[in-house]
mmCIF file of C-alpha atoms and ligand atoms in Angstrom:
data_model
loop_
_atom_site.group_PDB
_atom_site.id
_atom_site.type_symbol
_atom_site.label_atom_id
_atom_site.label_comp_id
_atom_site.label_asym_id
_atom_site.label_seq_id
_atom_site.Cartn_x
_atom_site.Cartn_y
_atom_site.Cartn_z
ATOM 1 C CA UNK A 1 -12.566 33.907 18.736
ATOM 2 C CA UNK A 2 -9.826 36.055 16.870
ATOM 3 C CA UNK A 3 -7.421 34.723 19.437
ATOM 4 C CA UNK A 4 -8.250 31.227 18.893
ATOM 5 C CA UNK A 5 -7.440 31.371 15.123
ATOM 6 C CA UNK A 6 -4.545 33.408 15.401
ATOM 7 C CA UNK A 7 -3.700 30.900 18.232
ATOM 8 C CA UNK A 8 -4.136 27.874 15.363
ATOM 9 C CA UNK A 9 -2.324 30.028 12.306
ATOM 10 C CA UNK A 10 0.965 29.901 15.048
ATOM 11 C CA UNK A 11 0.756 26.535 16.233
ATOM 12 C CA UNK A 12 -0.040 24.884 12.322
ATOM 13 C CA UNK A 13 3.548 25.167 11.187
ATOM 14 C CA UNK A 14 5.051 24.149 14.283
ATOM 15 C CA UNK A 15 2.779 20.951 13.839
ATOM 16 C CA UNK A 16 4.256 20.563 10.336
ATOM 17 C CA UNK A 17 7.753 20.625 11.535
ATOM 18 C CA UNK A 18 6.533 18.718 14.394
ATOM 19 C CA UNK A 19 5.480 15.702 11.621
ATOM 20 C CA UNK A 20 8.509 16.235 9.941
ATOM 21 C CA UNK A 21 10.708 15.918 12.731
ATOM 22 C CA UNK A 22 9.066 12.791 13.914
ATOM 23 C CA UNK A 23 9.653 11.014 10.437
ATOM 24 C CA UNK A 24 13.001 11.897 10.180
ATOM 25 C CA UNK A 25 13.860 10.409 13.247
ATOM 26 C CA UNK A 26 11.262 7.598 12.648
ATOM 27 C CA UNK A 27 13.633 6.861 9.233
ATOM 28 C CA UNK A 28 16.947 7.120 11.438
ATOM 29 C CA UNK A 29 16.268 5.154 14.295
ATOM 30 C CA UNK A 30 14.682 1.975 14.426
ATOM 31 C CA UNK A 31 11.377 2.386 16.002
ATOM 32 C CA UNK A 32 8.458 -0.350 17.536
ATOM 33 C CA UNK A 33 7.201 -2.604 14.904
ATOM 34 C CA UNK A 34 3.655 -4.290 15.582
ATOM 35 C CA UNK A 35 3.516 -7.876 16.533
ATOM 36 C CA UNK A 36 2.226 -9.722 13.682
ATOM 37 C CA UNK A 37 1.581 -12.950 15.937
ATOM 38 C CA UNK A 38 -2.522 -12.534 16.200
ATOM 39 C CA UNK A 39 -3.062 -11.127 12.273
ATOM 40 C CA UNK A 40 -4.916 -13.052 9.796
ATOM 41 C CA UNK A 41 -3.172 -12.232 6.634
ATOM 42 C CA UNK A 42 -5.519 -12.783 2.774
ATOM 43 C CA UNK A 43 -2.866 -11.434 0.044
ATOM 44 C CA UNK A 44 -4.819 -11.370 -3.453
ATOM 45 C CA UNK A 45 -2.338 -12.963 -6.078
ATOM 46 C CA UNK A 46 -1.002 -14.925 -3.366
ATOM 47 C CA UNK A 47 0.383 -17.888 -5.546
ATOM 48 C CA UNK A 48 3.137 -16.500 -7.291
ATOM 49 C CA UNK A 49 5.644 -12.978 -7.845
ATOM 50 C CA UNK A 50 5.355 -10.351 -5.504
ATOM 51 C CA UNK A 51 2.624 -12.220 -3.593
ATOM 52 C CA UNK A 52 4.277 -15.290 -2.609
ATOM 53 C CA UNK A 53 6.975 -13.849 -1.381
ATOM 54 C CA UNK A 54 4.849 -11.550 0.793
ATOM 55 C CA UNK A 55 2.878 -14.559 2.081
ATOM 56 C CA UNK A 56 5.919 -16.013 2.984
ATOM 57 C CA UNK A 57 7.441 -12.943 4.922
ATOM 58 C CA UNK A 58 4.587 -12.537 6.696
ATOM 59 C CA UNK A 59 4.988 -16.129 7.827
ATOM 60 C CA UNK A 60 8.303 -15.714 8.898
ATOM 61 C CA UNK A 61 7.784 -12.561 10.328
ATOM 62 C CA UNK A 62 5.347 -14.339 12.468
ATOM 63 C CA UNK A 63 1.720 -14.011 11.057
ATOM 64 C CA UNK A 64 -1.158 -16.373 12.604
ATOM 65 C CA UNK A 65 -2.640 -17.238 9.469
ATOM 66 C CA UNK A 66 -1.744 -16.975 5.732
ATOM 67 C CA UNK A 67 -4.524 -16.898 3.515
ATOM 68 C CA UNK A 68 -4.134 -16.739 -0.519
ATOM 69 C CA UNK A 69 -6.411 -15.450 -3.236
ATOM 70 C CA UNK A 70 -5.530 -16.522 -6.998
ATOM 71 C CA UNK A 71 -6.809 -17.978 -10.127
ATOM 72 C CA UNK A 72 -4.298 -20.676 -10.699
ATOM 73 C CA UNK A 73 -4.633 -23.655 -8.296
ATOM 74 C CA UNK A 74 -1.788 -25.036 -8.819
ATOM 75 C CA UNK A 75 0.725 -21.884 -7.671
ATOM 76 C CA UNK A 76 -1.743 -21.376 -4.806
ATOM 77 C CA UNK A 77 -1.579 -25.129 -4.237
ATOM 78 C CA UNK A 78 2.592 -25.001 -4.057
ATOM 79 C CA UNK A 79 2.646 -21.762 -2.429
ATOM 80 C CA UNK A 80 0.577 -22.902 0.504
ATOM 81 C CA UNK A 81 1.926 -26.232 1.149
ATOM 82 C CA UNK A 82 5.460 -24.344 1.314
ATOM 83 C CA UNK A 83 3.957 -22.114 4.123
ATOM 84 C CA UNK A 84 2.127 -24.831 5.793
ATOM 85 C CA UNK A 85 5.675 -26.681 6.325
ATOM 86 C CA UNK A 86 7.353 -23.703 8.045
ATOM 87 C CA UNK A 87 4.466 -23.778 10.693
ATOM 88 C CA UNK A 88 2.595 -21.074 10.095
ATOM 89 C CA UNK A 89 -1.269 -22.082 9.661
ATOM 90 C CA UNK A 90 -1.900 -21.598 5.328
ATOM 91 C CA UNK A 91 -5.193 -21.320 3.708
ATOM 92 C CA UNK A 92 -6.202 -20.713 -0.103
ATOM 93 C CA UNK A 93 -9.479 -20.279 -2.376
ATOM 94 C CA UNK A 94 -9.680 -20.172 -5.881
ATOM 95 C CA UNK A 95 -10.742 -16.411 -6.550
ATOM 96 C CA UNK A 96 -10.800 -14.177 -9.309
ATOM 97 C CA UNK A 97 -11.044 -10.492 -7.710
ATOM 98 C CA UNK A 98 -12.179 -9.172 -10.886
ATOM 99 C CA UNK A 99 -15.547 -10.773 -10.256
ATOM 100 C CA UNK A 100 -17.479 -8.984 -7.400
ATOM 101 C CA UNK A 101 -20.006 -12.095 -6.840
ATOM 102 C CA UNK A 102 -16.976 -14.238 -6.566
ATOM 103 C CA UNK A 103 -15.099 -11.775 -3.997
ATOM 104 C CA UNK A 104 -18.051 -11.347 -1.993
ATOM 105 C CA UNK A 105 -19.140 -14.997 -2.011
ATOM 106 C CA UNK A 106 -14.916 -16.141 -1.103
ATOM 107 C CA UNK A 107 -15.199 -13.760 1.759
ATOM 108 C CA UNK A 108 -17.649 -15.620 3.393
ATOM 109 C CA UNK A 109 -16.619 -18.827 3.045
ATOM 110 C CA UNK A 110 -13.179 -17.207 4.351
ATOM 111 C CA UNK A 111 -14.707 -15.711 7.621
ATOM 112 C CA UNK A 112 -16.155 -18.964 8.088
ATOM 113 C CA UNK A 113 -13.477 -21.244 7.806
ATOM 114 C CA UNK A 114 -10.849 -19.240 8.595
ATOM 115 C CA UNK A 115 -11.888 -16.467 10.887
ATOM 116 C CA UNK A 116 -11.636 -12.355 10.519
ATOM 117 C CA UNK A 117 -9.034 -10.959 8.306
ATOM 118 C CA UNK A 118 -6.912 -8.454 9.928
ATOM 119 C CA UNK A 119 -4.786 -7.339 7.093
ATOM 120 C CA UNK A 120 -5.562 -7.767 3.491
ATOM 121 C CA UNK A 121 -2.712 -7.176 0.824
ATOM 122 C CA UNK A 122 -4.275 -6.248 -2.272
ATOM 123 C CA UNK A 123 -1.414 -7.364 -4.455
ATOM 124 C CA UNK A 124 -2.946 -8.688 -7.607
ATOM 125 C CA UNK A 125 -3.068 -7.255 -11.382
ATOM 126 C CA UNK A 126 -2.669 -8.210 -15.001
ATOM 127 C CA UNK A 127 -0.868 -6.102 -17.624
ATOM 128 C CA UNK A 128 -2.281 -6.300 -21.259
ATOM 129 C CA UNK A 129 0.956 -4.136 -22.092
ATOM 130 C CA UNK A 130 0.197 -2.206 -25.381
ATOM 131 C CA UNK A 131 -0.575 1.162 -26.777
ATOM 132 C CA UNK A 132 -4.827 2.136 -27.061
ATOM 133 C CA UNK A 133 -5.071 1.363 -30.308
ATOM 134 C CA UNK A 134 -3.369 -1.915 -30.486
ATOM 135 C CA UNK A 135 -6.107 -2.997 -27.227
ATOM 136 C CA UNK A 136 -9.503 -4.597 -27.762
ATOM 137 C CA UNK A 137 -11.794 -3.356 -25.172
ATOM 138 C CA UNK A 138 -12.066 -6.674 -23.331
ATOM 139 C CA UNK A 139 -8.702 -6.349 -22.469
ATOM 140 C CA UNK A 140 -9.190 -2.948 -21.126
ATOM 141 C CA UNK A 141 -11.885 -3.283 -19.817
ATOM 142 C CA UNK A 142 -10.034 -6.765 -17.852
ATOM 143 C CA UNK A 143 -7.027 -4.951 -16.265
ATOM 144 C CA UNK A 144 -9.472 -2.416 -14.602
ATOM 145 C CA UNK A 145 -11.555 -4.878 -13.183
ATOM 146 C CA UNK A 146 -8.587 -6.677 -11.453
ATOM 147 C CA UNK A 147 -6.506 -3.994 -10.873
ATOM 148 C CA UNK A 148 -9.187 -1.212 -9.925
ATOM 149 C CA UNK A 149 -12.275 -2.293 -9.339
ATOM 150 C CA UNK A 150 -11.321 -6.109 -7.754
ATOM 151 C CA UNK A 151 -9.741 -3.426 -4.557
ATOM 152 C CA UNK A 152 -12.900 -1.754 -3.846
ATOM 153 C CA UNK A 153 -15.019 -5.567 -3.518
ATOM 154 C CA UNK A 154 -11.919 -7.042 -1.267
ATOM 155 C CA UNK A 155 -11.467 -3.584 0.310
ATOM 156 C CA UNK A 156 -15.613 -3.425 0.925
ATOM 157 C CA UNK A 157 -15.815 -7.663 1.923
ATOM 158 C CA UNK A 158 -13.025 -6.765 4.702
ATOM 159 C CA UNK A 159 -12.987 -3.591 5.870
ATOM 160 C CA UNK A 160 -16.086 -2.950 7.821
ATOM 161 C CA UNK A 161 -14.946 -6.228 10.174
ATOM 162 C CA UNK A 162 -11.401 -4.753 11.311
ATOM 163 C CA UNK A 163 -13.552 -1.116 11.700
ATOM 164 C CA UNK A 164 -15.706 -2.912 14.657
ATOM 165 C CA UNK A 165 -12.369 -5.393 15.902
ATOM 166 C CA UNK A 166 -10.344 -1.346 15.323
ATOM 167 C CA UNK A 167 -7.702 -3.512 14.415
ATOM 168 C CA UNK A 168 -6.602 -3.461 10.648
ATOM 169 C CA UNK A 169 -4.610 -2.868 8.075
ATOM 170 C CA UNK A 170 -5.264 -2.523 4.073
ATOM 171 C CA UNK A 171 -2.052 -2.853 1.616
ATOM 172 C CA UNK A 172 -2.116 -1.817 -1.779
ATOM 173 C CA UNK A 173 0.909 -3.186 -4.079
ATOM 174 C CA UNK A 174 0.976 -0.304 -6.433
ATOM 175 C CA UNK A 175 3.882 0.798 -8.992
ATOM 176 C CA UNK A 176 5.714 3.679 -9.532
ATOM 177 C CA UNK A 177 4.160 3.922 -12.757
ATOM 178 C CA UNK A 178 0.770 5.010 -10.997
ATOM 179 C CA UNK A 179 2.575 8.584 -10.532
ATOM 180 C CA UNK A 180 4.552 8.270 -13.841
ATOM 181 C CA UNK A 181 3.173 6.932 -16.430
ATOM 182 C CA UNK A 182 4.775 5.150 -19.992
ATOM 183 C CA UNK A 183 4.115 4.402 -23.456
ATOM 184 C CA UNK A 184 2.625 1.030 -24.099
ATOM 185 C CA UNK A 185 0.907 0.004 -21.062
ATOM 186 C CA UNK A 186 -1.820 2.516 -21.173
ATOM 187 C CA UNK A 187 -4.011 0.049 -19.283
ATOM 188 C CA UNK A 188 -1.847 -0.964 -16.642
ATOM 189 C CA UNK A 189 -0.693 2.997 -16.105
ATOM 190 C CA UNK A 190 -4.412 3.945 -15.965
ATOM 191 C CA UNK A 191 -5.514 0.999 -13.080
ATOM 192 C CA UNK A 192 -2.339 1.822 -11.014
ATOM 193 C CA UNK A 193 -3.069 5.856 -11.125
ATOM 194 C CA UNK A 194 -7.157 5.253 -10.456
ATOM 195 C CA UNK A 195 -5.718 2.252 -7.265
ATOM 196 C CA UNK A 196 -3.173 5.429 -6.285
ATOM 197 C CA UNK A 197 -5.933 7.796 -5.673
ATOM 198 C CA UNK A 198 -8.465 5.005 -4.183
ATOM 199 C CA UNK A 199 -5.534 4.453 -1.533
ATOM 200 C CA UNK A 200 -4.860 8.283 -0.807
ATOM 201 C CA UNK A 201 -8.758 8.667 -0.429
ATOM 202 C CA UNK A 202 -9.330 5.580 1.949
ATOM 203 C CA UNK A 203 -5.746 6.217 4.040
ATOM 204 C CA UNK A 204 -7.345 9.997 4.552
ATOM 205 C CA UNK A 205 -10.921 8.523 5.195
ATOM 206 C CA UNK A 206 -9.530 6.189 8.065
ATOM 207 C CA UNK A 207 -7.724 9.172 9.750
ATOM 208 C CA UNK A 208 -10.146 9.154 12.818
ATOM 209 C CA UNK A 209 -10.329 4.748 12.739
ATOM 210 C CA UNK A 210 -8.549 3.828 15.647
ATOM 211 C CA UNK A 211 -6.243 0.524 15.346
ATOM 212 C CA UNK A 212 -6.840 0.852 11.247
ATOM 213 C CA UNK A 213 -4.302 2.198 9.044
ATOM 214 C CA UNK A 214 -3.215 1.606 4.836
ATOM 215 C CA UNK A 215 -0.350 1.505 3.190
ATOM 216 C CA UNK A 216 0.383 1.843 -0.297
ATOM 217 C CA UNK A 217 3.594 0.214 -1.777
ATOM 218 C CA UNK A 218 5.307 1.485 -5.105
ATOM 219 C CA UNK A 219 7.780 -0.754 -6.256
ATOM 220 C CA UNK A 220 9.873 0.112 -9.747
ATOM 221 C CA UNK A 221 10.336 -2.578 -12.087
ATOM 222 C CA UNK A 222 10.502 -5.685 -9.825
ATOM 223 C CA UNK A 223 11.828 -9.167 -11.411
ATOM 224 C CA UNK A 224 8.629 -11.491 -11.501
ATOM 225 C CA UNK A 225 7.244 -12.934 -14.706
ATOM 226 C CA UNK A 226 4.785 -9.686 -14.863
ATOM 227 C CA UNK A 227 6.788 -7.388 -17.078
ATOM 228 C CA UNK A 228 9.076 -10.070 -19.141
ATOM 229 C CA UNK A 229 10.931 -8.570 -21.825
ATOM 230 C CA UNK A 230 10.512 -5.020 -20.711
ATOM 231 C CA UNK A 231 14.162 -3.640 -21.194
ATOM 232 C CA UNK A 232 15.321 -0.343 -19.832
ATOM 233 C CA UNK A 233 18.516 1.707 -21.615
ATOM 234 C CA UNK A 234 20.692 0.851 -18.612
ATOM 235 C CA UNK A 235 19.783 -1.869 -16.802
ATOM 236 C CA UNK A 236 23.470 -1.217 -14.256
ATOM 237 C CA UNK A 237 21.995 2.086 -13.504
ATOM 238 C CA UNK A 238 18.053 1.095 -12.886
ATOM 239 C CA UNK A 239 18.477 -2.691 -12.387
ATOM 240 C CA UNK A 240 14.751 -4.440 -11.563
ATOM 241 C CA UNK A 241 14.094 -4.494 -7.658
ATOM 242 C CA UNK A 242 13.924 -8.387 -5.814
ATOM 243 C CA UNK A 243 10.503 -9.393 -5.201
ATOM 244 C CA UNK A 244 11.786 -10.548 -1.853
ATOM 245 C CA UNK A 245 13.195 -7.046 -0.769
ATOM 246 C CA UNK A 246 9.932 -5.490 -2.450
ATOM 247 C CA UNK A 247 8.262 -8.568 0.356
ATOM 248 C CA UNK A 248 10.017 -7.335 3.443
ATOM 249 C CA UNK A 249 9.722 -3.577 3.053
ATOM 250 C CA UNK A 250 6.012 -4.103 2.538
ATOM 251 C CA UNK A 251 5.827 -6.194 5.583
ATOM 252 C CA UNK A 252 8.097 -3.590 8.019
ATOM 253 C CA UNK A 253 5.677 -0.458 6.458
ATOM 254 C CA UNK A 254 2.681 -2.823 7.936
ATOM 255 C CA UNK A 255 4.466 -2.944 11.242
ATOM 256 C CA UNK A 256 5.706 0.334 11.241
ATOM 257 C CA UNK A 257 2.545 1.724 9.969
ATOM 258 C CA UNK A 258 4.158 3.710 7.019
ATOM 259 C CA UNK A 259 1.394 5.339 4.617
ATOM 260 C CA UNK A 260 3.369 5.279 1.517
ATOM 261 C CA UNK A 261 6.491 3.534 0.660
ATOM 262 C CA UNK A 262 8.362 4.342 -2.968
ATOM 263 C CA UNK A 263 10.663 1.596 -3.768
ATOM 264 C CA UNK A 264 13.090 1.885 -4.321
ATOM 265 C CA UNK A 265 13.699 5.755 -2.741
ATOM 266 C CA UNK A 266 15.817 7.373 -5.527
ATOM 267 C CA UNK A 267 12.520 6.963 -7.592
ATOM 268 C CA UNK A 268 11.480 10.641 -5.268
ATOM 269 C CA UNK A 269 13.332 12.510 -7.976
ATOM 270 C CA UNK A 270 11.308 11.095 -10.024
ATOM 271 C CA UNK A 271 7.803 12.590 -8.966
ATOM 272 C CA UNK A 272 9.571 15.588 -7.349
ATOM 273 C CA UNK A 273 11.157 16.341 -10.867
ATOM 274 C CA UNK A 274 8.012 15.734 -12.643
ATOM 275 C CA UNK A 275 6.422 18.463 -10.714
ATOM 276 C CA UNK A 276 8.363 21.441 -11.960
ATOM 277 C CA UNK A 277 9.996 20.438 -15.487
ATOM 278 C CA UNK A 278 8.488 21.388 -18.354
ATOM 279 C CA UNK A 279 7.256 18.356 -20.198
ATOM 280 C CA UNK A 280 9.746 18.910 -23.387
ATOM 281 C CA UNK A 281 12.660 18.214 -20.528
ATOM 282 C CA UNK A 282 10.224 14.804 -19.248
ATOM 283 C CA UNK A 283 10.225 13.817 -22.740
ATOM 284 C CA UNK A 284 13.763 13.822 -23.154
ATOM 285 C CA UNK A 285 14.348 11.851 -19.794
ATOM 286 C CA UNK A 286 12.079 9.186 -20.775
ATOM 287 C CA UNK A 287 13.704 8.989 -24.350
ATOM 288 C CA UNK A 288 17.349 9.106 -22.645
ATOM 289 C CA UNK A 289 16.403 6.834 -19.721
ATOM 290 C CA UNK A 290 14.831 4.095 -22.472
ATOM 291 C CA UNK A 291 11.196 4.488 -20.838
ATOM 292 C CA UNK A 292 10.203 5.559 -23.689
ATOM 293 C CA UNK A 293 10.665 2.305 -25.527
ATOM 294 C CA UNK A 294 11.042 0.238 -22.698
ATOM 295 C CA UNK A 295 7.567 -1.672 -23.800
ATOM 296 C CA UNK A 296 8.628 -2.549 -27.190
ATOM 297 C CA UNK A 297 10.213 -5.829 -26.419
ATOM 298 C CA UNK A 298 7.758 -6.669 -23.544
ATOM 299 C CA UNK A 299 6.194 -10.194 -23.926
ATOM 300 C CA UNK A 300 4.478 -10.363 -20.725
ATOM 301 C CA UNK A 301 3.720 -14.014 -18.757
ATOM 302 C CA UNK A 302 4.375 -16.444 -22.019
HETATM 303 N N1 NAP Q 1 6.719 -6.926 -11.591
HETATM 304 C C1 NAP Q 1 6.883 -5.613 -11.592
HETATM 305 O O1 NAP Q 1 7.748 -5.061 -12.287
HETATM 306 C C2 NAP Q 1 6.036 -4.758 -10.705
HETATM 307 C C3 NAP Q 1 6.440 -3.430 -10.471
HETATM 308 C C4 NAP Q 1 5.667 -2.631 -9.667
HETATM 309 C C5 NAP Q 1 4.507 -3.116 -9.097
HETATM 310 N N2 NAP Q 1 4.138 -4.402 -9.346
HETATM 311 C C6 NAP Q 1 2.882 -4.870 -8.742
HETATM 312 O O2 NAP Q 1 3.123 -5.954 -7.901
HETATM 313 C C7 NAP Q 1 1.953 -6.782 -7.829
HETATM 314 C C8 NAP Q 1 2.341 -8.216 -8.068
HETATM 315 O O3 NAP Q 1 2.889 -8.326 -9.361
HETATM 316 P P1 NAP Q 1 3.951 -9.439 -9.759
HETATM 317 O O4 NAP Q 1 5.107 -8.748 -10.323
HETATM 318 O O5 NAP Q 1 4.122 -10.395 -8.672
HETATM 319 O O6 NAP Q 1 3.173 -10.086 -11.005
HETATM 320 P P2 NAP Q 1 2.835 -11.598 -11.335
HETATM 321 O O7 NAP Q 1 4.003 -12.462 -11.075
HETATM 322 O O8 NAP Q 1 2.260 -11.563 -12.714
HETATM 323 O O9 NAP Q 1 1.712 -11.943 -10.282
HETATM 324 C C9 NAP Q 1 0.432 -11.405 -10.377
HETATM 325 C C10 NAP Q 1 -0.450 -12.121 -9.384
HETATM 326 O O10 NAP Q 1 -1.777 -11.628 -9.501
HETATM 327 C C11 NAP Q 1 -2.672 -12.740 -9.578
HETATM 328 N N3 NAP Q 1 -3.863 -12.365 -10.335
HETATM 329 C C12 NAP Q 1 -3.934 -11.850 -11.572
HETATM 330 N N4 NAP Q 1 -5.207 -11.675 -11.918
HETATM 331 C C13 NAP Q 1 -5.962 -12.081 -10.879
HETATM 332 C C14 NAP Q 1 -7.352 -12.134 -10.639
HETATM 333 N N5 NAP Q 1 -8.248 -11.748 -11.542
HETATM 334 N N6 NAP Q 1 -7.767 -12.610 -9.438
HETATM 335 C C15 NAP Q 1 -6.898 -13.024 -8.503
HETATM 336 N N7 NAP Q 1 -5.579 -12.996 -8.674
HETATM 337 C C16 NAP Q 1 -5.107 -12.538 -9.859
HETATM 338 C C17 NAP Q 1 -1.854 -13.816 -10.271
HETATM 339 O O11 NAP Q 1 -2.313 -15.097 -9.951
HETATM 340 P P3 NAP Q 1 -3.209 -15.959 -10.962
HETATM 341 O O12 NAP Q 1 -2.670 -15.723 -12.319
HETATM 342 O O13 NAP Q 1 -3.106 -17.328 -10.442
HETATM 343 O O14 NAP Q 1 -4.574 -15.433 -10.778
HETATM 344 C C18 NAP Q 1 -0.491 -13.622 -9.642
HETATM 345 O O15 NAP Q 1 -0.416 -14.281 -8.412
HETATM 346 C C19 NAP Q 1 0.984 -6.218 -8.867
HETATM 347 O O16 NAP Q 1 0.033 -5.410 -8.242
HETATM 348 C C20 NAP Q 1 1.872 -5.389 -9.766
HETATM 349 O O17 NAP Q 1 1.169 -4.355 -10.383
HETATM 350 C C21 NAP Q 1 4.871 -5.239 -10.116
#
């Protein structure tokens, strides 16, 4: 018995340089990506921003089906037709994934007309983009619903079906600011940390789920309509990402199977520096870097 754990204490850090190895190499060379061409795709926010261009990369990239989840017809309406005319088969339901009934009730009528989803982006979320004070409640209270909570109804409508097909995948379109937070958009920082840790939990939790795997996407500033008149100090230096590049990372981490991708990868110092400075030398990066103001001008979709 002695032996045995003596035996594991030996191998254990060869197995961590064993992991390490593998995704170095993994990031050098170009590896096996998963053929997309029998995956039913549902991408929550699917209309517009970040979520239209996913839906259509994961056309292009060769996805069965294309379903979208939104609030506003009309961009779901556009969106879709636009799919539809490259040739990949396009679906969408009015749905507002803050509303659990609605979720629950959509994801029927999707299974039904459409057939089991195989890989659900949850991509959707509001910003009400000011300090506590300055926030009623309802608008709180809003931006966790969609951001937080609407994950757990899609997540719990989809999940258990690609757990029985063991073929899955669950996206989250998070944000850098879930790991480092700034002034201004307390609600938005507070959804994206509580979505961070839902992610982590559920990517550990499907460990021994064949076929099933997560991924977690954390884009900096991206330029959609989302965070409109958020300035940075210098925009040369930290210019905002393109929602298409933000697109076709998240769909090569899918086919890949990456866990978590930070976007783009110089935001590492980031959290790595935030994890030994003391906070008076965080305070003066976020004053120097403009994050610190960077909400002041923010007008949000007009
Ligand atoms: N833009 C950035 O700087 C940035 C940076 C990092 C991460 N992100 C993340 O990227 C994702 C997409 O953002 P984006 O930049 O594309 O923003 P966006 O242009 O404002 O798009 C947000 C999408 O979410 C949908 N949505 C909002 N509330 C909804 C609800 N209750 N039910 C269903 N759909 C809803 C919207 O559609 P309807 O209004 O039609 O419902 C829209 O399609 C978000 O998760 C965001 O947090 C964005």
């Amino acid at each position: 018995m002695d032996l045995k754990i003596w035996g594991c204490a030996v191998l254990f850090p060869v197995q961590i340089l064993y992991c390490i190895l593998k995704a170095s190499v993994r990031w050098l060379l170009p590896c096996k990506r998963k053929d997309l061409g029998a995956e039913v795709v549902l991408i929550t926010g699917g209309g517009r921003g970040i979520g239209r261009h996913l839906a259509k990369e994961f056309a292009k990239q060769g996805a069965k089906k294309v379903i979208l989840w939104g609030r506003t017809e009309k961009c779901l309406k556009e969106t879709c037709e636009e799919i539809s005319m490259t040739g990949t088969e396009c679906h969408y339901f009015v749905c507002d994934v803050g509303n659990r009934e609605e979720v629950y009730q959509q994801a029927k009528v999707v299974r039904e007309k459409v057939g089991d989803v195989t890989i659900l982006i949850n991509n959707a979320a509001v910003v009400h983009g000011k300090s506590l004070m300055n926030s009623d409640d309802d608008a709180l209270l809003k931006t966790q619903h969609i951001n937080t909570l609407g994950q757990f109804w899609t997540t719990k409508a989809f999940l258990p079906r690609m757990l029985e097909l063991c073929n899955g995948h669950v996206v989250c379109i998070n944000s850098i600011l879930s790991l480092s937070s700034i002034p201004g958009a307390i609600d938005y920082c507070t959804s994206k940390a509580s979505s961070f840790a839902f992610m982590e939990s559920l990517t550990l939790g499907l460990l021994d789920c064949p076929g099933v795997g997560c991924t977690t996407v954390l884009p900096f500033h991206t330029d959609t309509e989302m965070f409109q008149g958020m300035r940075v100090r210098f925009p040369q230096l930290f210019p905002p990402l393109n929602p298409e590049i933000v697109a076709q990372r998240t769909v090569d981490a899918v086919r890949t199977n990456t866990a978590f991708v930070v976007l783009p990868w110089t935001m590492h110092i980031l959290v790595i520096l935030k994890s030994f400075l003391p906070q008076s030398a965080l305070e003066e990066i976020y004053k120097f870097s403009g994050s610190y103001t960077c909400m002041n001008t923010f007008k949000g979709r007009t």
